[in-house]
Amino acid sequence: MADKSIAGKGLEDVVVATSDICLIDGKKGTLVYRGYDIRELVEGGATFEETAYLLLNGKFPNRTELDDFSRAMAGCRALPKEVLKIMQILAHQSHPMELLRTVTSLMSSYDPDRGDTSLDAMRRRALRLVAQFPTIVATFDHMRNNRDPVTPDPELSHAANFLYMLRDEKPDKYESRVFDVCLILHAEHELNASTFSARVTASTLAGMFGAVTSAVGTLRGPLHGGANEEVMKMLIEVDSVEKAESHVKQLFADKRKIMGFGHRVYRTDDPRATFLREYSRELGKRKQTPKWFEISQKIEEIVKANKTLYPNVDFYSASTYHYLGIPRDLFTPIFATSRISGWCAHILEQYQHNRLIRPTADYTGPQDLKYVPVDERK
Ligand SMILES: CC(C)(COP(=O)(O)OP(=O)(O)OC[C@H]1O[C@@H](n2cnc3c(N)ncnc32)[C@H](O)[C@@H]1OP(=O)(O)O)[C@@H](O)C(=O)NCCC(=O)NCCS
């Protein structure tokens, strides 16, 4: 319509909210949570628990607050037995992201705060969701492989406990820290597609489970969180450093996207990829299979030589997760086990300053058509 100005396709560069949670500078390649650059968090030794607290509460916890928060989180990792029963039925026929989406929705029926819309109840819900997401993912993996799920260990950190529940073996200190940092790096990213969908759902005053279910559904797609799984498929297909160049050139020739490259916001290195590249390199050495890192590095070199495209968070997280022994189809659910903290922070922020999110469209279809009864239509 002539009197409507249309925003950039895909809402590019459109500002739709104010937020105190996250700042991305796409030109400088910086990512800031509540005023702290992620480099500060990672290099300063912050944990995922501290990061989740920061995102949900707007400030870092002191020692007592952190201990209370970590204990509370560790104390609610277990899933309701009714949820476990339904998961058992679904485990053999669902993609893990479908399972996670369904179970998120299902959890609303077993919410101890059901019906309570107070901010305190929302915060308790957020804490439980952050605590339980890893349990859902690890439990699902055991169920689909006909193994008994591993009971969460409240003595372990959030990151170490996930690896323990998944692999049924306590991880060493280095692997726990790598995974902890992976969780920190994926925790929050401003109004990415899944967070935006969470806020849209929350803005109707639908509950937190509905908003998170929307977010999980949105994260799954290969243009968003699903890219890390696609990256690993590509690495396996390429299989050797020598074949990387012809593979990438063929993708370019076929005008197909190289998964794990490009970003709507970053016009330079994604700061998360910078950390993940080094973890992938180091894990490759430690596991004595540098191949996956080397193929990734070669692909990065070829892509950069041909196009102005940089690796995003998904590119080196693929080989990093692979080195950590995580099955490929769990890569995106693991993204969700971290991003749940950012989603909940945004949902809480949305509820506190809510106005229904309802944009409008520029109608380009026909007008003034006349109804013709079905039997008279050609
Ligand atoms: C992330 C992504 C969806 C951002 O998309 P966007 O901002 O809408 O950018 P576009 O898809 O419009 O891409 C702009 C241009 O760069 C190209 N491009 C972007 N990402 C590309 C990629 N990964 N491989 C090849 N070309 C790419 C597009 O083909 C397009 O070229 P054109 O202008 O000649 O048509 C996009 O870069 C992508 O699909 N990447 C691969 C999937 C991925 O890794 N997703 C995870 C994101 S964290």
GROMACS .gro file of C-alpha atoms and ligand atoms in nm:
model
  426
    1MET     CA    1   0.000   0.000   0.000
    2ALA     CA    2   0.130   0.341  -0.090
    3ASP     CA    3   0.095   0.488   0.260
    4LYS     CA    4   0.290   0.211   0.430
    5SER     CA    5   0.666   0.200   0.437
    6ILE     CA    6   0.793  -0.153   0.420
    7ALA     CA    7   1.072  -0.266   0.650
    8GLY     CA    8   1.377  -0.449   0.516
    9LYS     CA    9   1.290  -0.800   0.402
   10GLY     CA   10   1.327  -1.039   0.694
   11LEU     CA   11   1.303  -0.732   0.926
   12GLU     CA   12   1.670  -0.660   0.860
   13ASP     CA   13   1.789  -0.361   1.068
   14VAL     CA   14   1.439  -0.302   1.207
   15VAL     CA   15   1.443  -0.209   1.576
   16VAL     CA   16   1.135  -0.359   1.743
   17ALA     CA   17   1.211  -0.334   2.116
   18THR     CA   18   1.431  -0.180   2.377
   19SER     CA   19   1.616  -0.433   2.590
   20ASP     CA   20   1.872  -0.434   2.871
   21ILE     CA   21   1.988  -0.787   2.803
   22CYS     CA   22   2.225  -0.806   2.510
   23LEU     CA   23   2.425  -0.582   2.277
   24ILE     CA   24   2.584  -0.700   1.954
   25ASP     CA   25   2.816  -0.483   1.748
   26GLY     CA   26   2.821  -0.656   1.413
   27LYS     CA   27   3.097  -0.435   1.272
   28LYS     CA   28   3.336  -0.472   1.564
   29GLY     CA   29   3.237  -0.833   1.627
   30THR     CA   30   3.146  -0.794   1.992
   31LEU     CA   31   2.877  -0.958   2.200
   32VAL     CA   32   2.783  -0.815   2.537
   33TYR     CA   33   2.555  -0.970   2.803
   34ARG     CA   34   2.411  -0.714   3.047
   35GLY     CA   35   2.714  -0.488   2.992
   36TYR     CA   36   2.982  -0.762   3.005
   37ASP     CA   37   3.168  -0.857   2.688
   38ILE     CA   38   3.160  -1.237   2.647
   39ARG     CA   39   3.540  -1.226   2.634
   40GLU     CA   40   3.536  -1.094   2.992
   41LEU     CA   41   3.313  -1.382   3.095
   42VAL     CA   42   3.511  -1.656   2.922
   43GLU     CA   43   3.859  -1.525   2.997
   44GLY     CA   44   3.763  -1.424   3.352
   45GLY     CA   45   3.647  -1.781   3.425
   46ALA     CA   46   3.271  -1.722   3.462
   47THR     CA   47   3.054  -2.033   3.470
   48PHE     CA   48   2.726  -2.102   3.291
   49GLU     CA   49   2.546  -2.082   3.627
   50GLU     CA   50   2.679  -1.727   3.680
   51THR     CA   51   2.591  -1.636   3.323
   52ALA     CA   52   2.236  -1.766   3.355
   53TYR     CA   53   2.197  -1.573   3.681
   54LEU     CA   54   2.331  -1.260   3.512
   55LEU     CA   55   2.089  -1.293   3.221
   56LEU     CA   56   1.787  -1.370   3.437
   57ASN     CA   57   1.855  -1.119   3.715
   58GLY     CA   58   2.045  -0.839   3.544
   59LYS     CA   59   2.354  -0.858   3.765
   60PHE     CA   60   2.621  -1.106   3.865
   61PRO     CA   61   2.545  -1.296   4.186
   62ASN     CA   62   2.761  -1.264   4.497
   63ARG     CA   63   2.894  -1.589   4.646
   64THR     CA   64   2.583  -1.662   4.856
   65GLU     CA   65   2.346  -1.581   4.569
   66LEU     CA   66   2.543  -1.800   4.332
   67ASP     CA   67   2.555  -2.091   4.574
   68ASP     CA   68   2.180  -2.066   4.634
   69PHE     CA   69   2.106  -2.037   4.262
   70SER     CA   70   2.334  -2.329   4.167
   71ARG     CA   71   2.191  -2.546   4.445
   72ALA     CA   72   1.835  -2.461   4.343
   73MET     CA   73   1.913  -2.540   3.980
   74ALA     CA   74   2.088  -2.867   4.061
   75GLY     CA   75   1.794  -2.958   4.285
   76CYS     CA   76   1.538  -2.944   4.006
   77ARG     CA   77   1.717  -3.126   3.725
   78ALA     CA   78   1.498  -3.437   3.749
   79LEU     CA   79   1.189  -3.463   3.527
   80PRO     CA   80   0.837  -3.552   3.644
   81LYS     CA   81   0.780  -3.929   3.609
   82GLU     CA   82   0.473  -3.871   3.389
   83VAL     CA   83   0.691  -3.672   3.148
   84LEU     CA   84   0.945  -3.956   3.143
   85LYS     CA   85   0.671  -4.202   3.051
   86ILE     CA   86   0.558  -3.994   2.755
   87MET     CA   87   0.917  -3.937   2.646
   88GLN     CA   88   0.965  -4.312   2.641
   89ILE     CA   89   0.678  -4.345   2.395
   90LEU     CA   90   0.811  -4.068   2.169
   91ALA     CA   91   1.183  -4.138   2.191
   92HIS     CA   92   1.206  -4.385   1.903
   93GLN     CA   93   1.021  -4.181   1.646
   94SER     CA   94   1.118  -3.819   1.709
   95HIS     CA   95   1.401  -3.593   1.604
   96PRO     CA   96   1.550  -3.463   1.931
   97MET     CA   97   1.434  -3.108   1.852
   98GLU     CA   98   1.078  -3.230   1.797
   99LEU     CA   99   1.100  -3.419   2.123
  100LEU     CA  100   1.235  -3.113   2.305
  101ARG     CA  101   0.958  -2.895   2.163
  102THR     CA  102   0.688  -3.146   2.261
  103VAL     CA  103   0.830  -3.203   2.609
  104THR     CA  104   0.861  -2.828   2.672
  105SER     CA  105   0.494  -2.794   2.596
  106LEU     CA  106   0.409  -3.102   2.802
  107MET     CA  107   0.597  -2.969   3.106
  108SER     CA  108   0.332  -2.699   3.147
  109SER     CA  109   0.088  -2.970   3.263
  110TYR     CA  110   0.329  -3.066   3.546
  111ASP     CA  111   0.427  -2.713   3.646
  112PRO     CA  112   0.430  -2.683   4.028
  113ASP     CA  113   0.340  -2.313   3.984
  114ARG     CA  114   0.053  -2.384   3.744
  115GLY     CA  115  -0.188  -2.089   3.729
  116ASP     CA  116   0.048  -1.849   3.907
  117THR     CA  117   0.139  -1.561   3.674
  118SER     CA  118   0.340  -1.362   3.930
  119LEU     CA  119   0.694  -1.257   3.845
  120ASP     CA  120   0.828  -1.482   4.122
  121ALA     CA  121   0.652  -1.784   3.972
  122MET     CA  122   0.790  -1.690   3.628
  123ARG     CA  123   1.140  -1.679   3.774
  124ARG     CA  124   1.098  -2.020   3.937
  125ARG     CA  125   0.971  -2.158   3.605
  126ALA     CA  126   1.269  -2.012   3.424
  127LEU     CA  127   1.510  -2.171   3.671
  128ARG     CA  128   1.344  -2.511   3.634
  129LEU     CA  129   1.349  -2.491   3.255
  130VAL     CA  130   1.719  -2.401   3.251
  131ALA     CA  131   1.788  -2.690   3.491
  132GLN     CA  132   1.571  -2.946   3.310
  133PHE     CA  133   1.654  -2.887   2.944
  134PRO     CA  134   1.983  -3.081   2.963
  135THR     CA  135   1.805  -3.367   3.141
  136ILE     CA  136   1.548  -3.388   2.862
  137VAL     CA  137   1.818  -3.408   2.595
  138ALA     CA  138   2.042  -3.661   2.774
  139THR     CA  139   1.748  -3.876   2.885
  140PHE     CA  140   1.608  -3.883   2.532
  141ASP     CA  141   1.941  -4.009   2.398
  142HIS     CA  142   1.945  -4.301   2.642
  143MET     CA  143   1.582  -4.387   2.579
  144ARG     CA  144   1.616  -4.399   2.202
  145ASN     CA  145   1.916  -4.629   2.244
  146ASN     CA  146   1.727  -4.855   2.487
  147ARG     CA  147   1.956  -4.762   2.776
  148ASP     CA  148   1.852  -4.660   3.126
  149PRO     CA  149   1.870  -4.281   3.168
  150VAL     CA  150   2.143  -4.153   3.399
  151THR     CA  151   2.023  -3.981   3.715
  152PRO     CA  152   2.148  -3.621   3.739
  153ASP     CA  153   2.433  -3.569   3.987
  154PRO     CA  154   2.366  -3.260   4.203
  155GLU     CA  155   2.735  -3.247   4.300
  156LEU     CA  156   2.837  -3.169   3.942
  157SER     CA  157   2.823  -2.830   3.771
  158HIS     CA  158   2.554  -2.772   3.509
  159ALA     CA  159   2.800  -2.838   3.224
  160ALA     CA  160   2.974  -3.140   3.380
  161ASN     CA  161   2.641  -3.292   3.479
  162PHE     CA  162   2.514  -3.275   3.121
  163LEU     CA  163   2.820  -3.455   2.983
  164TYR     CA  164   2.792  -3.707   3.265
  165MET     CA  165   2.423  -3.773   3.199
  166LEU     CA  166   2.484  -3.805   2.826
  167ARG     CA  167   2.796  -4.022   2.832
  168ASP     CA  168   2.740  -4.203   3.164
  169GLU     CA  169   3.095  -4.112   3.258
  170LYS     CA  170   3.225  -3.816   3.454
  171PRO     CA  171   3.403  -3.574   3.220
  172ASP     CA  172   3.752  -3.446   3.296
  173LYS     CA  173   3.810  -3.086   3.400
  174TYR     CA  174   3.913  -2.967   3.056
  175GLU     CA  175   3.608  -3.110   2.878
  176SER     CA  176   3.377  -2.973   3.147
  177ARG     CA  177   3.523  -2.627   3.100
  178VAL     CA  178   3.500  -2.646   2.721
  179PHE     CA  179   3.135  -2.739   2.746
  180ASP     CA  180   3.074  -2.475   3.012
  181VAL     CA  181   3.215  -2.213   2.773
  182CYS     CA  182   3.004  -2.350   2.486
  183LEU     CA  183   2.698  -2.295   2.705
  184ILE     CA  184   2.810  -1.942   2.794
  185LEU     CA  185   2.869  -1.855   2.428
  186HIS     CA  186   2.528  -1.979   2.315
  187ALA     CA  187   2.330  -1.837   2.607
  188GLU     CA  188   2.204  -1.515   2.454
  189HIS     CA  189   2.200  -1.331   2.124
  190GLU     CA  190   1.958  -1.040   2.126
  191LEU     CA  191   1.658  -1.068   1.891
  192ASN     CA  192   1.761  -1.371   1.692
  193ALA     CA  193   1.468  -1.556   1.531
  194SER     CA  194   1.392  -1.792   1.822
  195THR     CA  195   1.413  -1.521   2.087
  196PHE     CA  196   1.192  -1.296   1.878
  197SER     CA  197   0.934  -1.572   1.844
  198ALA     CA  198   0.946  -1.625   2.223
  199ARG     CA  199   0.881  -1.254   2.276
  200VAL     CA  200   0.596  -1.248   2.023
  201THR     CA  201   0.426  -1.537   2.203
  202ALA     CA  202   0.490  -1.384   2.546
  203SER     CA  203   0.349  -1.053   2.424
  204THR     CA  204   0.005  -1.212   2.389
  205LEU     CA  205   0.038  -1.293   2.762
  206ALA     CA  206   0.055  -1.662   2.676
  207GLY     CA  207   0.253  -1.841   2.945
  208MET     CA  208   0.623  -1.911   2.961
  209PHE     CA  209   0.591  -2.271   2.836
  210GLY     CA  210   0.408  -2.150   2.525
  211ALA     CA  211   0.674  -1.886   2.460
  212VAL     CA  212   0.960  -2.131   2.506
  213THR     CA  213   0.785  -2.390   2.287
  214SER     CA  214   0.767  -2.128   2.008
  215ALA     CA  215   1.136  -2.060   2.053
  216VAL     CA  216   1.235  -2.428   2.036
  217GLY     CA  217   1.028  -2.469   1.720
  218THR     CA  218   1.201  -2.171   1.564
  219LEU     CA  219   1.552  -2.271   1.665
  220ARG     CA  220   1.528  -2.599   1.480
  221GLY     CA  221   1.555  -2.459   1.127
  222PRO     CA  222   1.886  -2.490   0.937
  223LEU     CA  223   1.907  -2.114   0.887
  224HIS     CA  224   1.917  -2.077   1.267
  225GLY     CA  225   2.022  -2.332   1.530
  226GLY     CA  226   1.992  -2.629   1.296
  227ALA     CA  227   2.304  -2.515   1.109
  228ASN     CA  228   2.549  -2.685   1.349
  229GLU     CA  229   2.408  -3.028   1.265
  230GLU     CA  230   2.434  -2.944   0.894
  231VAL     CA  231   2.797  -2.834   0.939
  232MET     CA  232   2.888  -3.174   1.084
  233LYS     CA  233   2.712  -3.349   0.795
  234MET     CA  234   2.925  -3.141   0.559
  235LEU     CA  235   3.249  -3.225   0.744
  236ILE     CA  236   3.167  -3.596   0.727
  237GLU     CA  237   3.081  -3.568   0.357
  238VAL     CA  238   3.406  -3.383   0.283
  239ASP     CA  239   3.598  -3.633   0.495
  240SER     CA  240   3.949  -3.510   0.409
  241VAL     CA  241   4.131  -3.178   0.387
  242GLU     CA  242   4.218  -3.254   0.024
  243LYS     CA  243   3.852  -3.274  -0.077
  244ALA     CA  244   3.748  -2.953   0.099
  245GLU     CA  245   3.822  -2.715  -0.187
  246SER     CA  246   3.631  -2.901  -0.459
  247HIS     CA  247   3.338  -2.953  -0.220
  248VAL     CA  248   3.307  -2.586  -0.129
  249LYS     CA  249   3.353  -2.471  -0.489
  250GLN     CA  250   3.078  -2.709  -0.596
  251LEU     CA  251   2.846  -2.562  -0.332
  252PHE     CA  252   2.924  -2.213  -0.461
  253ALA     CA  253   2.868  -2.326  -0.821
  254ASP     CA  254   2.532  -2.479  -0.724
  255LYS     CA  255   2.446  -2.153  -0.542
  256ARG     CA  256   2.399  -2.344  -0.220
  257LYS     CA  257   2.474  -2.199   0.120
  258ILE     CA  258   2.775  -2.313   0.317
  259MET     CA  259   2.636  -2.402   0.656
  260GLY     CA  260   2.798  -2.226   0.950
  261PHE     CA  261   2.888  -1.915   0.748
  262GLY     CA  262   2.726  -1.576   0.724
  263HIS     CA  263   2.522  -1.384   0.972
  264ARG     CA  264   2.247  -1.126   0.969
  265VAL     CA  265   2.433  -0.903   1.215
  266TYR     CA  266   2.808  -0.979   1.210
  267ARG     CA  267   3.007  -0.828   0.928
  268THR     CA  268   3.332  -0.959   1.072
  269ASP     CA  269   3.438  -1.256   1.286
  270ASP     CA  270   3.164  -1.382   1.513
  271PRO     CA  271   3.336  -1.354   1.855
  272ARG     CA  272   3.188  -1.688   1.960
  273ALA     CA  273   3.353  -1.863   1.664
  274THR     CA  274   3.690  -1.723   1.773
  275PHE     CA  275   3.672  -1.919   2.101
  276LEU     CA  276   3.520  -2.229   1.946
  277ARG     CA  277   3.788  -2.246   1.676
  278GLU     CA  278   4.054  -2.276   1.947
  279TYR     CA  279   3.860  -2.539   2.142
  280SER     CA  280   3.812  -2.743   1.826
  281ARG     CA  281   4.186  -2.719   1.752
  282GLU     CA  282   4.285  -2.821   2.105
  283LEU     CA  283   4.032  -3.106   2.131
  284GLY     CA  284   4.150  -3.236   1.793
  285LYS     CA  285   4.503  -3.255   1.934
  286ARG     CA  286   4.397  -3.413   2.261
  287LYS     CA  287   4.180  -3.674   2.089
  288GLN     CA  288   4.450  -3.732   1.828
  289THR     CA  289   4.200  -3.680   1.548
  290PRO     CA  290   4.282  -3.330   1.425
  291LYS     CA  291   4.101  -3.412   1.098
  292TRP     CA  292   3.768  -3.247   1.184
  293PHE     CA  293   3.937  -2.928   1.293
  294GLU     CA  294   4.167  -2.930   0.990
  295ILE     CA  295   3.881  -2.979   0.743
  296SER     CA  296   3.691  -2.696   0.915
  297GLN     CA  297   3.993  -2.468   0.898
  298LYS     CA  298   4.043  -2.548   0.529
  299ILE     CA  299   3.676  -2.478   0.453
  300GLU     CA  300   3.704  -2.144   0.634
  301GLU     CA  301   4.010  -2.056   0.429
  302ILE     CA  302   3.838  -2.138   0.099
  303VAL     CA  303   3.513  -1.963   0.185
  304LYS     CA  304   3.698  -1.648   0.293
  305ALA     CA  305   3.908  -1.650  -0.024
  306ASN     CA  306   3.594  -1.662  -0.238
  307LYS     CA  307   3.336  -1.453  -0.053
  308THR     CA  308   3.319  -1.205   0.231
  309LEU     CA  309   3.170  -1.458   0.467
  310TYR     CA  310   3.284  -1.541   0.818
  311PRO     CA  311   3.218  -1.850   1.027
  312ASN     CA  312   2.936  -1.808   1.274
  313VAL     CA  313   2.882  -1.979   1.611
  314ASP     CA  314   2.763  -2.298   1.445
  315PHE     CA  315   3.071  -2.364   1.236
  316TYR     CA  316   3.331  -2.459   1.496
  317SER     CA  317   3.075  -2.572   1.753
  318ALA     CA  318   3.008  -2.868   1.521
  319SER     CA  319   3.359  -3.017   1.543
  320THR     CA  320   3.387  -2.915   1.910
  321TYR     CA  321   3.070  -3.107   2.002
  322HIS     CA  322   3.179  -3.400   1.787
  323TYR     CA  323   3.508  -3.416   1.978
  324LEU     CA  324   3.311  -3.410   2.303
  325GLY     CA  325   3.135  -3.729   2.192
  326ILE     CA  326   2.798  -3.565   2.136
  327PRO     CA  327   2.578  -3.726   1.868
  328ARG     CA  328   2.525  -3.499   1.569
  329ASP     CA  329   2.149  -3.467   1.599
  330LEU     CA  330   2.188  -3.341   1.957
  331PHE     CA  331   2.389  -3.035   1.849
  332THR     CA  332   2.082  -2.814   1.807
  333PRO     CA  333   1.912  -2.935   2.127
  334ILE     CA  334   2.235  -2.849   2.308
  335PHE     CA  335   2.216  -2.500   2.164
  336ALA     CA  336   1.867  -2.489   2.319
  337THR     CA  337   1.992  -2.611   2.658
  338SER     CA  338   2.201  -2.297   2.671
  339ARG     CA  339   1.976  -2.046   2.490
  340ILE     CA  340   1.690  -2.132   2.726
  341SER     CA  341   1.854  -1.888   2.970
  342GLY     CA  342   1.844  -1.605   2.715
  343TRP     CA  343   1.490  -1.692   2.606
  344CYS     CA  344   1.366  -1.681   2.965
  345ALA     CA  345   1.544  -1.349   3.029
  346HIS     CA  346   1.367  -1.201   2.725
  347ILE     CA  347   1.031  -1.348   2.820
  348LEU     CA  348   1.062  -1.196   3.170
  349GLU     CA  349   1.160  -0.862   3.018
  350GLN     CA  350   0.867  -0.879   2.776
  351TYR     CA  351   0.618  -0.944   3.059
  352GLN     CA  352   0.755  -0.652   3.257
  353HIS     CA  353   0.704  -0.394   2.980
  354ASN     CA  354   0.450  -0.570   2.767
  355ARG     CA  355   0.272  -0.444   2.462
  356LEU     CA  356   0.128  -0.689   2.208
  357ILE     CA  357   0.372  -0.740   1.920
  358ARG     CA  358   0.163  -0.715   1.610
  359PRO     CA  359   0.325  -0.575   1.296
  360THR     CA  360   0.145  -0.525   0.971
  361ALA     CA  361   0.192  -0.639   0.611
  362ASP     CA  362   0.199  -0.460   0.280
  363TYR     CA  363  -0.086  -0.636   0.097
  364THR     CA  364   0.004  -0.720  -0.264
  365GLY     CA  365  -0.283  -0.955  -0.357
  366PRO     CA  366  -0.597  -0.890  -0.565
  367GLN     CA  367  -0.888  -0.679  -0.439
  368ASP     CA  368  -1.265  -0.639  -0.497
  369LEU     CA  369  -1.314  -0.991  -0.631
  370LYS     CA  370  -1.671  -1.121  -0.645
  371TYR     CA  371  -1.777  -1.448  -0.483
  372VAL     CA  372  -1.878  -1.714  -0.740
  373PRO     CA  373  -2.068  -2.020  -0.607
  374VAL     CA  374  -1.857  -2.333  -0.634
  375ASP     CA  375  -2.057  -2.502  -0.916
  376GLU     CA  376  -2.033  -2.192  -1.133
  377ARG     CA  377  -1.654  -2.168  -1.109
  378LYS     CA  378  -1.444  -2.277  -1.406
  379LIG     C1  379   2.263  -1.677   0.866
  379LIG     C2  380   2.195  -1.636   0.737
  379LIG     C3  381   2.056  -1.700   0.734
  379LIG     C4  382   2.183  -1.485   0.735
  379LIG     O1  383   2.103  -1.459   0.627
  379LIG     P1  384   2.070  -1.314   0.570
  379LIG     O2  385   2.113  -1.206   0.657
  379LIG     O3  386   1.925  -1.320   0.534
  379LIG     O4  387   2.160  -1.308   0.446
  379LIG     P2  388   2.123  -1.365   0.304
  379LIG     O5  389   2.082  -1.507   0.313
  379LIG     O6  390   2.027  -1.269   0.241
  379LIG     O7  391   2.265  -1.357   0.233
  379LIG     C5  392   2.322  -1.240   0.177
  379LIG     C6  393   2.412  -1.283   0.063
  379LIG     O8  394   2.520  -1.363   0.115
  379LIG     C7  395   2.512  -1.495   0.064
  379LIG     N1  396   2.533  -1.586   0.175
  379LIG     C8  397   2.496  -1.567   0.304
  379LIG     N2  398   2.529  -1.674   0.376
  379LIG     C9  399   2.587  -1.760   0.291
  379LIG    C10  400   2.642  -1.887   0.309
  379LIG     N3  401   2.642  -1.946   0.428
  379LIG     N4  402   2.694  -1.951   0.203
  379LIG    C11  403   2.695  -1.892   0.081
  379LIG     N5  404   2.644  -1.771   0.059
  379LIG    C12  405   2.591  -1.705   0.163
  379LIG    C13  406   2.371  -1.511   0.011
  379LIG     O9  407   2.362  -1.609  -0.090
  379LIG    C14  408   2.342  -1.372  -0.038
  379LIG    O10  409   2.408  -1.355  -0.161
  379LIG     P3  410   2.338  -1.271  -0.281
  379LIG    O11  411   2.318  -1.132  -0.224
  379LIG    O12  412   2.436  -1.282  -0.390
  379LIG    O13  413   2.208  -1.341  -0.305
  379LIG    C15  414   2.276  -1.683   0.614
  379LIG    O14  415   2.405  -1.629   0.619
  379LIG    C16  416   2.279  -1.834   0.603
  379LIG    O15  417   2.186  -1.894   0.550
  379LIG     N6  418   2.388  -1.899   0.655
  379LIG    C17  419   2.396  -2.042   0.654
  379LIG    C18  420   2.314  -2.101   0.766
  379LIG    C19  421   2.376  -2.074   0.901
  379LIG    O16  422   2.495  -2.095   0.921
  379LIG     N7  423   2.293  -2.034   0.997
  379LIG    C20  424   2.335  -2.009   1.133
  379LIG    C21  425   2.329  -1.865   1.167
  379LIG     S1  426   2.401  -1.832   1.325
   0.00000   0.00000   0.00000
